[in-house]
Amino acid sequence: MCEEIGLEESIDELLGKHANMTVSTGNAVVAMVLNMLFITTRPLYLTSEFLKQKPVDRLISPELTFADFSDDVLGRSLDRLYASGLETIFINIAKIGRAHV
């Protein structure tokens, strides 16, 4: 579903890619969504542990591994989302998702 609505691409298009980050903010959001969908009681900082048993190359990106999704990476991604305005991001994703229906 994340792929179908263009979640990762929409976020990365709005925020751009940070020069010092291997994992884009869009990648991090997809990882956190997967974590929350599979195990609703697992805290977000354990996303890397969750992804250890999953095919990250197929679910998120061929260039990434579970180890790339540290709690620091996720925290920086959440900070970038908040700083750019969550409402704007949500509206853009909703527009794209509606276009696919």
mmCIF file of C-alpha atoms in Angstrom:
data_model
loop_
_atom_site.group_PDB
_atom_site.id
_atom_site.type_symbol
_atom_site.label_atom_id
_atom_site.label_comp_id
_atom_site.label_asym_id
_atom_site.label_seq_id
_atom_site.Cartn_x
_atom_site.Cartn_y
_atom_site.Cartn_z
ATOM 1 C CA MET A 1 0.000 0.000 0.000
ATOM 2 C CA CYS A 2 2.872 2.391 0.774
ATOM 3 C CA GLU A 3 4.172 1.823 -2.734
ATOM 4 C CA GLU A 4 0.747 2.175 -4.311
ATOM 5 C CA ILE A 5 0.077 5.591 -2.788
ATOM 6 C CA GLY A 6 3.675 6.720 -3.357
ATOM 7 C CA LEU A 7 4.337 7.362 0.324
ATOM 8 C CA GLU A 8 8.132 7.240 0.147
ATOM 9 C CA GLU A 9 8.372 9.230 -3.084
ATOM 10 C CA SER A 10 5.928 11.905 -1.899
ATOM 11 C CA ILE A 11 7.828 12.502 1.314
ATOM 12 C CA ASP A 12 11.219 12.527 -0.388
ATOM 13 C CA GLU A 13 9.944 14.880 -3.073
ATOM 14 C CA LEU A 14 8.696 17.343 -0.459
ATOM 15 C CA LEU A 15 11.695 17.133 1.868
ATOM 16 C CA GLY A 16 14.529 16.293 -0.495
ATOM 17 C CA LYS A 17 17.351 13.991 0.522
ATOM 18 C CA HIS A 18 19.590 15.054 3.367
ATOM 19 C CA ALA A 19 23.241 14.882 2.283
ATOM 20 C CA ASN A 20 24.452 13.015 5.382
ATOM 21 C CA MET A 21 21.699 10.397 5.473
ATOM 22 C CA THR A 22 21.843 7.002 3.749
ATOM 23 C CA VAL A 23 18.200 6.369 4.602
ATOM 24 C CA SER A 24 15.821 8.946 3.159
ATOM 25 C CA THR A 25 12.998 10.291 5.273
ATOM 26 C CA GLY A 26 10.587 8.445 2.969
ATOM 27 C CA ASN A 27 12.461 5.177 3.599
ATOM 28 C CA ALA A 28 12.298 5.750 7.340
ATOM 29 C CA VAL A 29 8.555 6.441 7.260
ATOM 30 C CA VAL A 30 7.884 3.246 5.299
ATOM 31 C CA ALA A 31 9.962 1.278 7.821
ATOM 32 C CA MET A 32 8.038 2.779 10.742
ATOM 33 C CA VAL A 33 4.677 2.094 9.067
ATOM 34 C CA LEU A 34 5.656 -1.539 8.460
ATOM 35 C CA ASN A 35 6.794 -1.869 12.061
ATOM 36 C CA MET A 36 3.500 -0.507 13.363
ATOM 37 C CA LEU A 37 1.378 -2.631 11.012
ATOM 38 C CA PHE A 38 3.055 -5.909 11.913
ATOM 39 C CA ILE A 39 3.589 -5.421 15.637
ATOM 40 C CA THR A 40 1.469 -2.651 17.110
ATOM 41 C CA THR A 41 3.008 -2.820 20.578
ATOM 42 C CA ARG A 42 6.647 -2.565 19.467
ATOM 43 C CA PRO A 43 8.194 0.872 20.066
ATOM 44 C CA LEU A 44 9.519 2.710 17.036
ATOM 45 C CA TYR A 45 13.096 2.674 18.333
ATOM 46 C CA LEU A 46 13.064 -1.125 17.825
ATOM 47 C CA THR A 47 12.288 -0.825 14.115
ATOM 48 C CA SER A 48 15.790 -2.042 13.250
ATOM 49 C CA GLU A 49 15.207 -5.223 15.282
ATOM 50 C CA PHE A 50 11.873 -5.739 13.536
ATOM 51 C CA LEU A 51 13.491 -5.344 10.104
ATOM 52 C CA LYS A 52 16.246 -7.841 10.953
ATOM 53 C CA GLN A 53 13.885 -10.697 10.019
ATOM 54 C CA LYS A 54 12.383 -8.982 6.946
ATOM 55 C CA PRO A 55 13.581 -8.617 3.313
ATOM 56 C CA VAL A 56 14.460 -4.912 3.540
ATOM 57 C CA ASP A 57 15.819 -4.967 -0.011
ATOM 58 C CA ARG A 58 12.359 -5.891 -1.338
ATOM 59 C CA LEU A 59 10.184 -4.003 1.132
ATOM 60 C CA ILE A 60 11.996 -0.661 1.207
ATOM 61 C CA SER A 61 15.132 -0.355 -0.953
ATOM 62 C CA PRO A 62 17.745 -2.723 -2.441
ATOM 63 C CA GLU A 63 20.582 -0.498 -1.162
ATOM 64 C CA LEU A 64 19.551 -0.664 2.499
ATOM 65 C CA THR A 65 19.782 -3.208 5.316
ATOM 66 C CA PHE A 66 18.079 -3.446 8.689
ATOM 67 C CA ALA A 67 21.155 -1.892 10.340
ATOM 68 C CA ASP A 68 20.616 1.369 8.435
ATOM 69 C CA PHE A 69 17.424 2.043 10.410
ATOM 70 C CA SER A 70 18.854 3.020 13.781
ATOM 71 C CA ASP A 71 16.839 4.961 16.299
ATOM 72 C CA ASP A 72 18.963 8.041 15.486
ATOM 73 C CA VAL A 73 18.004 7.819 11.797
ATOM 74 C CA LEU A 74 14.336 7.448 12.673
ATOM 75 C CA GLY A 75 14.516 10.335 15.128
ATOM 76 C CA ARG A 76 16.136 12.649 12.567
ATOM 77 C CA SER A 77 13.477 11.653 10.049
ATOM 78 C CA LEU A 78 10.671 12.428 12.480
ATOM 79 C CA ASP A 79 12.301 15.794 13.228
ATOM 80 C CA ARG A 80 12.459 16.592 9.502
ATOM 81 C CA LEU A 81 8.798 15.670 9.061
ATOM 82 C CA TYR A 82 7.721 17.853 11.957
ATOM 83 C CA ALA A 83 9.837 20.807 10.828
ATOM 84 C CA SER A 84 8.364 20.725 7.321
ATOM 85 C CA GLY A 85 4.757 20.628 8.513
ATOM 86 C CA LEU A 86 2.878 17.375 8.933
ATOM 87 C CA GLU A 87 -0.388 18.765 7.598
ATOM 88 C CA THR A 88 1.212 19.723 4.277
ATOM 89 C CA ILE A 89 2.776 16.286 3.923
ATOM 90 C CA PHE A 90 -0.503 14.544 4.761
ATOM 91 C CA ILE A 91 -2.461 16.621 2.232
ATOM 92 C CA ASN A 92 0.037 15.867 -0.547
ATOM 93 C CA ILE A 93 -0.015 12.142 0.169
ATOM 94 C CA ALA A 94 -3.828 12.144 0.332
ATOM 95 C CA LYS A 95 -4.017 13.841 -3.081
ATOM 96 C CA ILE A 96 -1.747 11.247 -4.647
ATOM 97 C CA GLY A 97 -3.620 8.365 -2.998
ATOM 98 C CA ARG A 98 -6.949 9.733 -4.216
ATOM 99 C CA ALA A 99 -5.583 9.968 -7.772
ATOM 100 C CA HIS A 100 -4.883 6.210 -7.732
ATOM 101 C CA VAL A 101 -8.436 5.253 -6.718
#
